[in-house]
Short mmCIF file of C-alpha atoms in Angstrom, two decimals:
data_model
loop_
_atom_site.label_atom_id
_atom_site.label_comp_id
_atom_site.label_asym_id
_atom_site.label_seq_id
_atom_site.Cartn_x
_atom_site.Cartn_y
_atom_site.Cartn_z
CA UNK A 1497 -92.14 143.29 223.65
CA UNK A 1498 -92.50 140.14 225.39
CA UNK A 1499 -91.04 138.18 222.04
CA UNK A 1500 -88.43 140.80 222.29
CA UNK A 1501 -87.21 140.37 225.70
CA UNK A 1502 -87.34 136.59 225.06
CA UNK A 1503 -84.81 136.80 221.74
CA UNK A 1504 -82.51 138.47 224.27
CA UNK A 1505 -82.70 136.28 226.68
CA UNK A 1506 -81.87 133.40 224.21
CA UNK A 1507 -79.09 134.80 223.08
CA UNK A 1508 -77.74 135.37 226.62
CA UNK A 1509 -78.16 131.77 227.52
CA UNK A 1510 -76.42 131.06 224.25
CA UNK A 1511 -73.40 133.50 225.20
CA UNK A 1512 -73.01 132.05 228.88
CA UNK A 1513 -73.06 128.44 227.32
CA UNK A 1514 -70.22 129.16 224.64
CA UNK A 1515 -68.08 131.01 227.78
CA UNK A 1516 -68.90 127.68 229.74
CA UNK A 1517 -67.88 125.62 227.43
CA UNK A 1518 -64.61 127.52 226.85
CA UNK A 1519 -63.67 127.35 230.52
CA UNK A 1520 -64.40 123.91 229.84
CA UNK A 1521 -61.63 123.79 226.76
CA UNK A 1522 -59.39 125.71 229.13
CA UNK A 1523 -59.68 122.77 231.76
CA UNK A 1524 -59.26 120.21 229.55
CA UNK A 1525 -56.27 121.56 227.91
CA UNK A 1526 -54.53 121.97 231.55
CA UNK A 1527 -55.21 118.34 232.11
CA UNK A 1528 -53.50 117.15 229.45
CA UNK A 1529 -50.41 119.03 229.46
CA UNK A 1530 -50.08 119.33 233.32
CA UNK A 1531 -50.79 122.66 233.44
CA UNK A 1532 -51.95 125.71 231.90
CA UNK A 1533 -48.95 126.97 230.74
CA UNK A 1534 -48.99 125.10 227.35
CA UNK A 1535 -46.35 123.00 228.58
CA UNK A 1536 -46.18 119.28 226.74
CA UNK A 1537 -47.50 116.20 228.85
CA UNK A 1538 -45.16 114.10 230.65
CA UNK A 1539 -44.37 110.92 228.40
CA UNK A 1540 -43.75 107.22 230.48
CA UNK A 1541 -40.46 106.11 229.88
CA UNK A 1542 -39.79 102.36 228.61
CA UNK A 1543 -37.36 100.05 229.07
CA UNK A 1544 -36.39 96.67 227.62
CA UNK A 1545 -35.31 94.17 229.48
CA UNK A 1546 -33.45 91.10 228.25
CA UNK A 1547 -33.60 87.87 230.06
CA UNK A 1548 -33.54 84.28 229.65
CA UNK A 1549 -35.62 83.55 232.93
CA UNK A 1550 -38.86 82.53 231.30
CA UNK A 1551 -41.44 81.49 233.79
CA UNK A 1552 -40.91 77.97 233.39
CA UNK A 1553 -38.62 78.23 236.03
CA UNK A 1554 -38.63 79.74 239.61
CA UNK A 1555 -36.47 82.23 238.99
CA UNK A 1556 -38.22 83.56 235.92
CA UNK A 1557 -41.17 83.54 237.70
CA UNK A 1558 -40.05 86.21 241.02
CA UNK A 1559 -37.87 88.02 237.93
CA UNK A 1560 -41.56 88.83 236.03
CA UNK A 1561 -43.31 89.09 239.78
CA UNK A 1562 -40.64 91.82 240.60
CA UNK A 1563 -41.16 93.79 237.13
CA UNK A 1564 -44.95 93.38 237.34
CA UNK A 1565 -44.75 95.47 241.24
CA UNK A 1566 -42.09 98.03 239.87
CA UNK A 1567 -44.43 98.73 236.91
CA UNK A 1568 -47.80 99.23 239.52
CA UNK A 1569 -45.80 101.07 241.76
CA UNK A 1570 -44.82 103.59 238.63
CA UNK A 1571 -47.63 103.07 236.59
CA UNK A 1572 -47.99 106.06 234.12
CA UNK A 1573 -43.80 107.01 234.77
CA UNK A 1574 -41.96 103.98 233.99
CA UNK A 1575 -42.86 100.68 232.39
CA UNK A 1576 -40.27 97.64 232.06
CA UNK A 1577 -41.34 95.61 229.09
CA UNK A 1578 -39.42 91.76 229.55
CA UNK A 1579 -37.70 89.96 226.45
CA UNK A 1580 -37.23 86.74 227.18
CA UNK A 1581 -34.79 84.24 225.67
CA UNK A 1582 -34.48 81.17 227.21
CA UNK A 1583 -31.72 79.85 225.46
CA UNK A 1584 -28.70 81.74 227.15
CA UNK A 1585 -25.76 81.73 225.06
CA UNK A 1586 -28.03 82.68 222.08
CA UNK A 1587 -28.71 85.71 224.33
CA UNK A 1588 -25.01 86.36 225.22
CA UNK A 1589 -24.17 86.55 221.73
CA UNK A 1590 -27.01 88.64 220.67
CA UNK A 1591 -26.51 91.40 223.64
CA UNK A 1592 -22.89 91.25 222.30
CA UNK A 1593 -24.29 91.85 218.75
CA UNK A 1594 -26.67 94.48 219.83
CA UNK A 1595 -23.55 96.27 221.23
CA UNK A 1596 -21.37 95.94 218.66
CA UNK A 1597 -24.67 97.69 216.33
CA UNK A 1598 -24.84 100.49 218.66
CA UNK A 1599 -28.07 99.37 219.63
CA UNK A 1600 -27.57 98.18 223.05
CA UNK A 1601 -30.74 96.98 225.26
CA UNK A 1602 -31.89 99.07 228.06
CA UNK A 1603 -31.25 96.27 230.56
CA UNK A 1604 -29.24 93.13 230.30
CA UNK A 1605 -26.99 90.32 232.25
CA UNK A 1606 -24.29 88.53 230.99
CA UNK A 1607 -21.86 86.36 232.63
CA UNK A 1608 -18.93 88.36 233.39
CA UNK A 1609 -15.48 86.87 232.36
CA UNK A 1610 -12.64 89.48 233.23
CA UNK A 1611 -10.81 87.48 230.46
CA UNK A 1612 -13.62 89.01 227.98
CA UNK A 1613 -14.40 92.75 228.72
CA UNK A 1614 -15.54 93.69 225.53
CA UNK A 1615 -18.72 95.11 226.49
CA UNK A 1616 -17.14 97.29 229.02
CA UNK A 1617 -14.89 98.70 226.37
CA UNK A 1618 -17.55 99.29 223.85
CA UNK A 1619 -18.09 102.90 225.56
CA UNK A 1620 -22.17 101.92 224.97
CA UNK A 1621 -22.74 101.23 228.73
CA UNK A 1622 -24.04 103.40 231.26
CA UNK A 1623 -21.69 104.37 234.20
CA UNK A 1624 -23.23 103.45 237.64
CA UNK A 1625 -20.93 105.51 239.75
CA UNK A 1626 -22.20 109.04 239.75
CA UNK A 1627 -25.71 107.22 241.30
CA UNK A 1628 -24.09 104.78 243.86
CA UNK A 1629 -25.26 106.75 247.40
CA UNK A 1630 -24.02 105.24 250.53
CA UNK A 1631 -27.68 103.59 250.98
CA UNK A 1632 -27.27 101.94 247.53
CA UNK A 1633 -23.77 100.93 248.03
CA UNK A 1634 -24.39 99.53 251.22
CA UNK A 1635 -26.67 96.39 249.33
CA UNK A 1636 -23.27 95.17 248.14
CA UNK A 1637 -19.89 93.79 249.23
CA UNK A 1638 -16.78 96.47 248.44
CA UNK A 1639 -14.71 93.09 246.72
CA UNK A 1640 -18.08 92.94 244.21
CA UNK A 1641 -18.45 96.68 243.56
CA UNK A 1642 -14.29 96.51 242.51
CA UNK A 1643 -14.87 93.06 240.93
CA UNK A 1644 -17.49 95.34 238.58
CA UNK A 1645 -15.44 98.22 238.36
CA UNK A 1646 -13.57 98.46 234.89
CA UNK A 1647 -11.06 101.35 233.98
CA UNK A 1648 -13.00 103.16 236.64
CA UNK A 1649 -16.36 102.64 235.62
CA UNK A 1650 -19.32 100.53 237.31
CA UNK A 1651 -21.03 99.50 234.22
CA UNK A 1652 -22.22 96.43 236.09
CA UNK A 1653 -24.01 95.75 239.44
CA UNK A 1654 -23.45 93.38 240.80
CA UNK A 1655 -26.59 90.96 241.32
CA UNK A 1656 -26.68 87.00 241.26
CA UNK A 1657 -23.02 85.04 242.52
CA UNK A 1658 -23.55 81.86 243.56
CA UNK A 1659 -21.83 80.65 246.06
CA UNK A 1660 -20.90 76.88 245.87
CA UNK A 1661 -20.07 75.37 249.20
CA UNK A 1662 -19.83 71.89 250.74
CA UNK A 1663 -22.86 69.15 251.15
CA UNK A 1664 -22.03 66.78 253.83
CA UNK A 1665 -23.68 63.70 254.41
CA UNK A 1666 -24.42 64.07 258.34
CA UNK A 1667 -25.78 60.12 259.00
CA UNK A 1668 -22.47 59.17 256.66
CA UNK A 1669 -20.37 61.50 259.23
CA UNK A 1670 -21.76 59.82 262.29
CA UNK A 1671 -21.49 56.22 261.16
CA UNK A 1672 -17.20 57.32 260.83
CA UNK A 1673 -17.52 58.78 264.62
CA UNK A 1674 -17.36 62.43 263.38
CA UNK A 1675 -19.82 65.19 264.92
CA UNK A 1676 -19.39 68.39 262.96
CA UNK A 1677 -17.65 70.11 259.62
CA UNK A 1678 -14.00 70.30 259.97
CA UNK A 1679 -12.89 73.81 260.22
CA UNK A 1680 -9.53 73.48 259.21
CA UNK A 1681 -7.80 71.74 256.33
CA UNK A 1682 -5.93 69.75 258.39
CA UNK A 1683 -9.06 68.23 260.17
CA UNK A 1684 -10.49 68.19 256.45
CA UNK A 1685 -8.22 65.37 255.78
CA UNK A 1686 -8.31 63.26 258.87
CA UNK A 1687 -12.04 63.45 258.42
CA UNK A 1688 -11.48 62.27 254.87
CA UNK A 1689 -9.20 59.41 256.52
CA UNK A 1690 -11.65 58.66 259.22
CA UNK A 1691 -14.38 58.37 256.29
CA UNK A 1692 -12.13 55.94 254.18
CA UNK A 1693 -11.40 54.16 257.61
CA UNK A 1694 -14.98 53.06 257.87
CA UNK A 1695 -15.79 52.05 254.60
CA UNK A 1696 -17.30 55.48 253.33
CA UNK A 1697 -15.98 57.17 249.77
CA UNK A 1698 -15.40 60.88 251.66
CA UNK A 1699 -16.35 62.93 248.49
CA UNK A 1700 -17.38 62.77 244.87
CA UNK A 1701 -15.22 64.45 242.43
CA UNK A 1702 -14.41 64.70 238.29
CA UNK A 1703 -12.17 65.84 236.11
CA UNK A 1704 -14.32 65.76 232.31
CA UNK A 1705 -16.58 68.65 230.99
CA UNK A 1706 -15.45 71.65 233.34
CA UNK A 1707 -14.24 69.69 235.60
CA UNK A 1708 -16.78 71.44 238.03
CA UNK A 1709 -16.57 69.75 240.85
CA UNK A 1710 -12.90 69.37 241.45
CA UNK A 1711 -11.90 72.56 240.09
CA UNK A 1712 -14.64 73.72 243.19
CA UNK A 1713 -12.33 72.11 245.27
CA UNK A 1714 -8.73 73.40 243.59
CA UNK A 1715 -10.06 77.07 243.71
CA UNK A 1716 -11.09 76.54 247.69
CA UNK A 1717 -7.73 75.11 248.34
CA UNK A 1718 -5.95 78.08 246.06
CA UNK A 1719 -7.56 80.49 247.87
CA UNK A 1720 -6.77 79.51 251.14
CA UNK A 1721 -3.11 79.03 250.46
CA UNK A 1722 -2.56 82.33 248.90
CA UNK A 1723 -6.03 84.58 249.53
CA UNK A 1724 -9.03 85.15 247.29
CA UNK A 1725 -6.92 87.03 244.82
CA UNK A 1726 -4.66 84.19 243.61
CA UNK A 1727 -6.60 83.97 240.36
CA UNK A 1728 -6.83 87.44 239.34
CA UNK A 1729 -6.47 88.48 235.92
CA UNK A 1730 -3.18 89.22 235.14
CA UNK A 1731 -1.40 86.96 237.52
CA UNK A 1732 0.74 84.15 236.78
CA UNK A 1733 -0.60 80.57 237.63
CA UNK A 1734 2.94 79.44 237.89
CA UNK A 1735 3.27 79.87 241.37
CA UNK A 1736 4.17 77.88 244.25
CA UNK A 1737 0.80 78.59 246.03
CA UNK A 1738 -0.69 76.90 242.93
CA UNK A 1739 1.69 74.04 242.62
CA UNK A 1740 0.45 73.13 246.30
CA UNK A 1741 -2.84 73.29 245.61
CA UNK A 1742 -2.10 70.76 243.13
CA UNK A 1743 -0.17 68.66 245.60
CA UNK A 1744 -3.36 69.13 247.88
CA UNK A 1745 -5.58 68.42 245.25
CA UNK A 1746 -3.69 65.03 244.00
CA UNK A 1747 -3.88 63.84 247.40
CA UNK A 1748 -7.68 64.06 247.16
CA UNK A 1749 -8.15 61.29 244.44
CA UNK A 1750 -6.99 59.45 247.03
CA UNK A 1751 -10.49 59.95 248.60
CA UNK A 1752 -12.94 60.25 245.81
CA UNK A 1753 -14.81 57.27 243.53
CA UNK A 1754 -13.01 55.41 241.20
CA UNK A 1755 -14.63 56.64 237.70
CA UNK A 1756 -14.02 60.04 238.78
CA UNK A 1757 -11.67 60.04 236.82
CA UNK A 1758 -12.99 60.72 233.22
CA UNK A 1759 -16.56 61.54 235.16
CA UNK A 1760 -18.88 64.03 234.51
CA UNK A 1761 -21.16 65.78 236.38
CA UNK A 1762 -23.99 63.41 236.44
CA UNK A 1763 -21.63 60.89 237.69
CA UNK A 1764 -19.86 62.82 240.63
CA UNK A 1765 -23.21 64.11 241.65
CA UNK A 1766 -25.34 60.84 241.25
CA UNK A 1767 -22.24 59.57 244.23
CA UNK A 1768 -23.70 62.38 246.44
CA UNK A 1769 -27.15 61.76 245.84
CA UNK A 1770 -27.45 57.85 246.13
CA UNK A 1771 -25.07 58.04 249.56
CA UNK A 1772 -21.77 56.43 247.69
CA UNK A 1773 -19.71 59.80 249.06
CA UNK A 1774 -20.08 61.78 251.96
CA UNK A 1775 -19.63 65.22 250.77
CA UNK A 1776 -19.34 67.10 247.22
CA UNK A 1777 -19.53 71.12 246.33
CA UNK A 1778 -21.56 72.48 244.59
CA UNK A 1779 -23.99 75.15 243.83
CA UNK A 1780 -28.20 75.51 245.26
CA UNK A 1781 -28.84 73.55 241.70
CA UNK A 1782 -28.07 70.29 243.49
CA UNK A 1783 -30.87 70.92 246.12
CA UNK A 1784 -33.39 70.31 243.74
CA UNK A 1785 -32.23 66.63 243.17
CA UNK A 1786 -32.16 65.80 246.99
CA UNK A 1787 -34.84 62.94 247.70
CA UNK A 1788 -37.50 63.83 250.27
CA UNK A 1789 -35.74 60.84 252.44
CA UNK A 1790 -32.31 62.02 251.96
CA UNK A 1791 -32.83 66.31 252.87
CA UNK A 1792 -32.31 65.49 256.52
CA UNK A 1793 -29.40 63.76 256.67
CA UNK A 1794 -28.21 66.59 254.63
CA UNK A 1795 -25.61 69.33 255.94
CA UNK A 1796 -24.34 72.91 254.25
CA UNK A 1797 -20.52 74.23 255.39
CA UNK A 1798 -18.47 76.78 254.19
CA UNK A 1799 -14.74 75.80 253.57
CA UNK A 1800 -12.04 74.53 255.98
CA UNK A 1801 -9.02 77.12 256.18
CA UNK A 1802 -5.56 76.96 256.78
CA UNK A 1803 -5.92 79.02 260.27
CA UNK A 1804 -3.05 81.36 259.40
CA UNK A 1805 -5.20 84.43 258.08
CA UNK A 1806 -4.78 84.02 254.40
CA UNK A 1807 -8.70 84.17 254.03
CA UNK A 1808 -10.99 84.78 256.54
CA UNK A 1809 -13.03 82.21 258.00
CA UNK A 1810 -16.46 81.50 255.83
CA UNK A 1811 -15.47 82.53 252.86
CA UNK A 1812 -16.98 81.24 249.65
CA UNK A 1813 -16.03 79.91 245.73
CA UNK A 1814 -17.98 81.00 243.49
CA UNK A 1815 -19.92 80.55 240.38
CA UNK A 1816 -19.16 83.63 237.66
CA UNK A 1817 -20.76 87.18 238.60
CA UNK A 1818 -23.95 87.72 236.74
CA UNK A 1819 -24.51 91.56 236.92
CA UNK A 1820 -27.17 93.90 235.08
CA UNK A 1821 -25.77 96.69 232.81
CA UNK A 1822 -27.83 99.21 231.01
CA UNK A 1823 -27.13 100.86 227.72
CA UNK A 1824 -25.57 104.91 228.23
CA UNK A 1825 -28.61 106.78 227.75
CA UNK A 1826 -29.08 110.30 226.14
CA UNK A 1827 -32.28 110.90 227.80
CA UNK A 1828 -31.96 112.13 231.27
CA UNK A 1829 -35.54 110.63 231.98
CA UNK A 1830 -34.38 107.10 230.30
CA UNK A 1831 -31.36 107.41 232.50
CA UNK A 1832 -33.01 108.09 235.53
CA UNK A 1833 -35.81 105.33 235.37
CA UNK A 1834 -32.91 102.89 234.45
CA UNK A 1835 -31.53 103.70 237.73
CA UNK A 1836 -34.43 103.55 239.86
CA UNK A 1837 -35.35 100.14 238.97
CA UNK A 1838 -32.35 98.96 239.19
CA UNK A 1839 -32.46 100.25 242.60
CA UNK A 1840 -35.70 98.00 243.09
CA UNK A 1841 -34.54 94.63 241.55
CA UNK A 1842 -31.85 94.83 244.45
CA UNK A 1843 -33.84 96.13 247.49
CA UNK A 1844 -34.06 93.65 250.18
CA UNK A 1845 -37.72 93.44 249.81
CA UNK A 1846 -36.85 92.40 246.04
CA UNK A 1847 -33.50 90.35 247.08
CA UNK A 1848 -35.98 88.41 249.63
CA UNK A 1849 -38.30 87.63 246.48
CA UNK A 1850 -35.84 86.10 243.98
CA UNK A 1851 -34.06 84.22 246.92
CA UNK A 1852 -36.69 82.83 248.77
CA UNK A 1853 -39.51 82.08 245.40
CA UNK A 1854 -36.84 82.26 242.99
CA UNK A 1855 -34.09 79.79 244.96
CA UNK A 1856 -31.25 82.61 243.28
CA UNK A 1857 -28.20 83.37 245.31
CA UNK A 1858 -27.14 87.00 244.92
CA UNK A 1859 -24.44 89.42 245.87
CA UNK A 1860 -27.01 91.61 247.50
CA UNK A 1861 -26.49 91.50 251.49
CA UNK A 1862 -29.54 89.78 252.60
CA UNK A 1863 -30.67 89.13 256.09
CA UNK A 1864 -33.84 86.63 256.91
CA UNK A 1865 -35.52 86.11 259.92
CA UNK A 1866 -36.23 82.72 261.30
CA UNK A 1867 -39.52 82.62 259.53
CA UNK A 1868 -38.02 83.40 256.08
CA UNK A 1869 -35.33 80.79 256.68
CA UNK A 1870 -37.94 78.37 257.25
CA UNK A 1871 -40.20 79.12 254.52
CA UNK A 1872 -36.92 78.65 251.89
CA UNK A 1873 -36.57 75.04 252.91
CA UNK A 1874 -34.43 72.42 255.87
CA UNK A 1875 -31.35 72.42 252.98
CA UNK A 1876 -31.83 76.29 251.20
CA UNK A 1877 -32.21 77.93 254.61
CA UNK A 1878 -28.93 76.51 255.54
CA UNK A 1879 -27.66 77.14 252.14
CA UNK A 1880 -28.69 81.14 251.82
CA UNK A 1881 -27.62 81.57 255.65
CA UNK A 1882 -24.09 80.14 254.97
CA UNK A 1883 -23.38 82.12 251.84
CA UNK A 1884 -24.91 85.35 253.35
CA UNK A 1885 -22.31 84.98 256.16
CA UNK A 1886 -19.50 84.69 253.62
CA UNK A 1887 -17.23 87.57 254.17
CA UNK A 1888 -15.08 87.42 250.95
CA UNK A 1889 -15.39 84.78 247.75
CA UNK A 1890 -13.82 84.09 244.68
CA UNK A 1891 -15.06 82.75 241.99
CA UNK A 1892 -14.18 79.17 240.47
CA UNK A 1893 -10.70 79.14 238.41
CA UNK A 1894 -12.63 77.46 235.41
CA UNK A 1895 -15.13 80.48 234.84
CA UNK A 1896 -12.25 82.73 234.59
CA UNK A 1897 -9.36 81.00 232.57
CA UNK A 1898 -8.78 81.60 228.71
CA UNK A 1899 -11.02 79.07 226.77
CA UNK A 1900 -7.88 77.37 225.65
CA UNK A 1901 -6.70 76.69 229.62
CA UNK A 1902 -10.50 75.66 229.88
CA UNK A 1903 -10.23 73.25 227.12
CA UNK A 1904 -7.12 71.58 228.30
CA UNK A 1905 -7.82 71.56 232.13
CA UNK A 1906 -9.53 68.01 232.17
CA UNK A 1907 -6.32 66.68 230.46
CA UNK A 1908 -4.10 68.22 232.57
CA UNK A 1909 -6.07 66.85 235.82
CA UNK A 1910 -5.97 63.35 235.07
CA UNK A 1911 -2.20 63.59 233.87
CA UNK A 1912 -1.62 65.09 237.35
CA UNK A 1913 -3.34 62.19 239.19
CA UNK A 1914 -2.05 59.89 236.68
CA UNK A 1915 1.83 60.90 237.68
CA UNK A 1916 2.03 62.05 233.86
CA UNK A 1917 2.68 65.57 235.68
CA UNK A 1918 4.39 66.76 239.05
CA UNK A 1919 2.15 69.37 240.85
CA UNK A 1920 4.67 71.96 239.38
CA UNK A 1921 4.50 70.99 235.51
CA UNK A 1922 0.94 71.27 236.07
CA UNK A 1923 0.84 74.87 237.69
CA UNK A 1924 3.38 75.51 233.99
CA UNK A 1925 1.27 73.61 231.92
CA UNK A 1926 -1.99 75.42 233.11
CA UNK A 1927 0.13 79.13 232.80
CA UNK A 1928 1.35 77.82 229.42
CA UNK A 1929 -2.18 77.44 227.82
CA UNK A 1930 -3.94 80.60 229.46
CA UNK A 1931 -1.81 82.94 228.09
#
């Protein structure tokens, strides 16, 4: 009996241990799919992300410090894996290949050229409009947001612009008698005469390569003649408001180094940086060339005007817009994450991060205490407060002209300071080869 009621007993123990470890099953199965219901676990989405910011550089290194916080902060949802490609025309051309393929990446940048809108009429891009909220719109300028907007689609936002303003050599200023930045053009040039009065070269310019520092100067002058939209695509640049930039521009030779003519950008910058001019505009680049001894003497300004309302005081030339697209997705997950990080690479906590550690000047509004401002540097802080204080731009004539007019424009500078052409066969010459 007692053998009996312990074979029962057994087989109870045995019964309760298969039901436990069925409830068990049951448990685990709801774990994995979220649920009970059957229903299939939630997958994390992943995007690629094609770059040429390796982490040699600054800004390479807050780009991969930015994606390493977005992918804690949505660890198990979203992951951004980085491609890097240092070399960034190889990685123009290959995004442009990719599209071409159908096979565009997740994420990319490009320089935009409104001249070259190919990707924007490849149909493969996402559409940013039906996701830009008032709190998202609000991170950018309305000029940028239209700059980006193609046949009515925002296929681009808008993310790093910088904004090239003038260095002025403030120990050079005070040796001529002057105290501060001229705020009008007018003062510009008696400066420049006061300067040349005293023995000082007043600013370094060029006209080989791209030109880049005096076309900095041609597009300021254009702009404040006519108003930022003087170079638009479409427009002729036979006008009169470009013929007197030209005048304006001649007469500047008159005030620059003598082998800036044929000089490149080593040589018009080395001028700046050795004390041989007092001013020269340019991008943040040059900061990093600035001797220790030389960053106090230095001073950032945005551009003179004309005072008659053409352009509104503070405003900036450019370097080209470098936005972000993303491919069009057919996953409304895909879609979704591509969204929400690109909400997070332009967040001011994320705008403060590739500013301040990655020395990048973006279209993002940005606002830094006194602290943050410090912590950038004497020359950046000044630099990153000026541009963020700029309340329209345009961006340099040379990064939006055919590649024809881009080819010819060094030519066509030195035959206008050479007398070879008036300021008007210029403007005709320069319309002639960008169409």
């Amino acid at each position: 009996m007692k053998r009996k009621w312990l074979n029962v007993k057994a087989t109870l123990i045995l019964v309760l241990i298969v039901i436990v470890a069925g409830c068990g099953a049951g448990n685990t199965k709801e774990s994995a799919t979220g649920g009970g219901n059957g229903a299939a676990p939630k997958q994390q989405v992943e995007l690629s992300m094609l770059s040429s910011w390796s982490t040699d550089t600054e800004r390479g290194r807050a780009l991969h410090a930015v994606v390493e916080k977005f992918n804690q902060e949505n660890e198990g949802n979203i992951k951004v894996k980085l491609d890097i490609n240092a070399d960034w025309p190889s990685l123009q051309q290959k995004v442009k290949t990719m599209i071409a393929a159908g096979q565009t990446p997740d994420l990319f940048n490009y320089n935009f050229n409104p001249n070259d809108l190919s990707r924007q009429e490849s149909g493969e891009l996402l559409d940013f409009n039906p996701f830009m909220n008032e709190e998202w719109k609000s991170r950018f300028t309305e000029q940028d947001l239209q700059a980006m907007t193609v046949d009515g689609q925002l296929t681009s936002i808008p993310f790093e612009k910088a904004g090239i303003l003038f260095y002025y050599n403030k120990e050079l200023f005070a040796q001529a008698g002057i105290e501060s930045f001229p705020a009008t053009w007018d003062e510009f040039f008696q400066v420049c005469e006061q300067l040349k009065s005293a023995g000082i070269t007043p600013i370094s310019l060029m006209t080989s390569d791209d030109a880049w520092h005096t076309t900095n100067l041609f597009t300021y002058l254009a702009a404040s003649i006519a108003g930022t939209s003087v170079f638009e695509p479409g427009q002729s640049l036979d006008t009169p408001e470009v013929t007197q930039a030209a005048q304006y521009l001649k007469q500047m030779f008159e005030y620059t180094t003598p082998d800036a003519l044929g000089g490149n950008y080593s040589v018009s910058s080395n001028n700046f940086l050795i004390g041989n001019t007092a001013m020269i505009i340019d991008g943040p680049w040059l900061i990093g060339s600035i001797s220790e001894e030389m960053i106090p003497s230095i001073g950032i300004a945005a551009s003179p005007t004309f005072g008659d309302g053409k352009v509104q005081p503070g405003f900036t030339v450019t370097d080209a817009h470098t936005p972000w697209s993303a491919a069009k997705q057919t996953s409304p997950e895909k879609e979704e994450a591509v969204v929400q990080f690109l909400k997070f690479m332009t967040s001011e906590e994320s705008s403060k991060t590739f500013t301040i550690d990655g020395r990048i000047l973006l279209s993002m509004r940005l606002e830094l205490n006194e602290e943050e401002v410090s912590e950038a540097g004497p020359i950046l802080g000044q630099y990153i407060k000026t541009n963020s204080e700029a309340p329209e731009s345009i961006v340099n004539i040379v990064r939006i002209l055919k590649p024809a007019a881009t080819s010819k424009l060094p030519s066509l500078l030195e035959g206008l300071i050479l007398d070879k052409f008036t300021p008007e066969e210029f403007a005709k010459e320069l319309e002639a080869a960008n169409l």
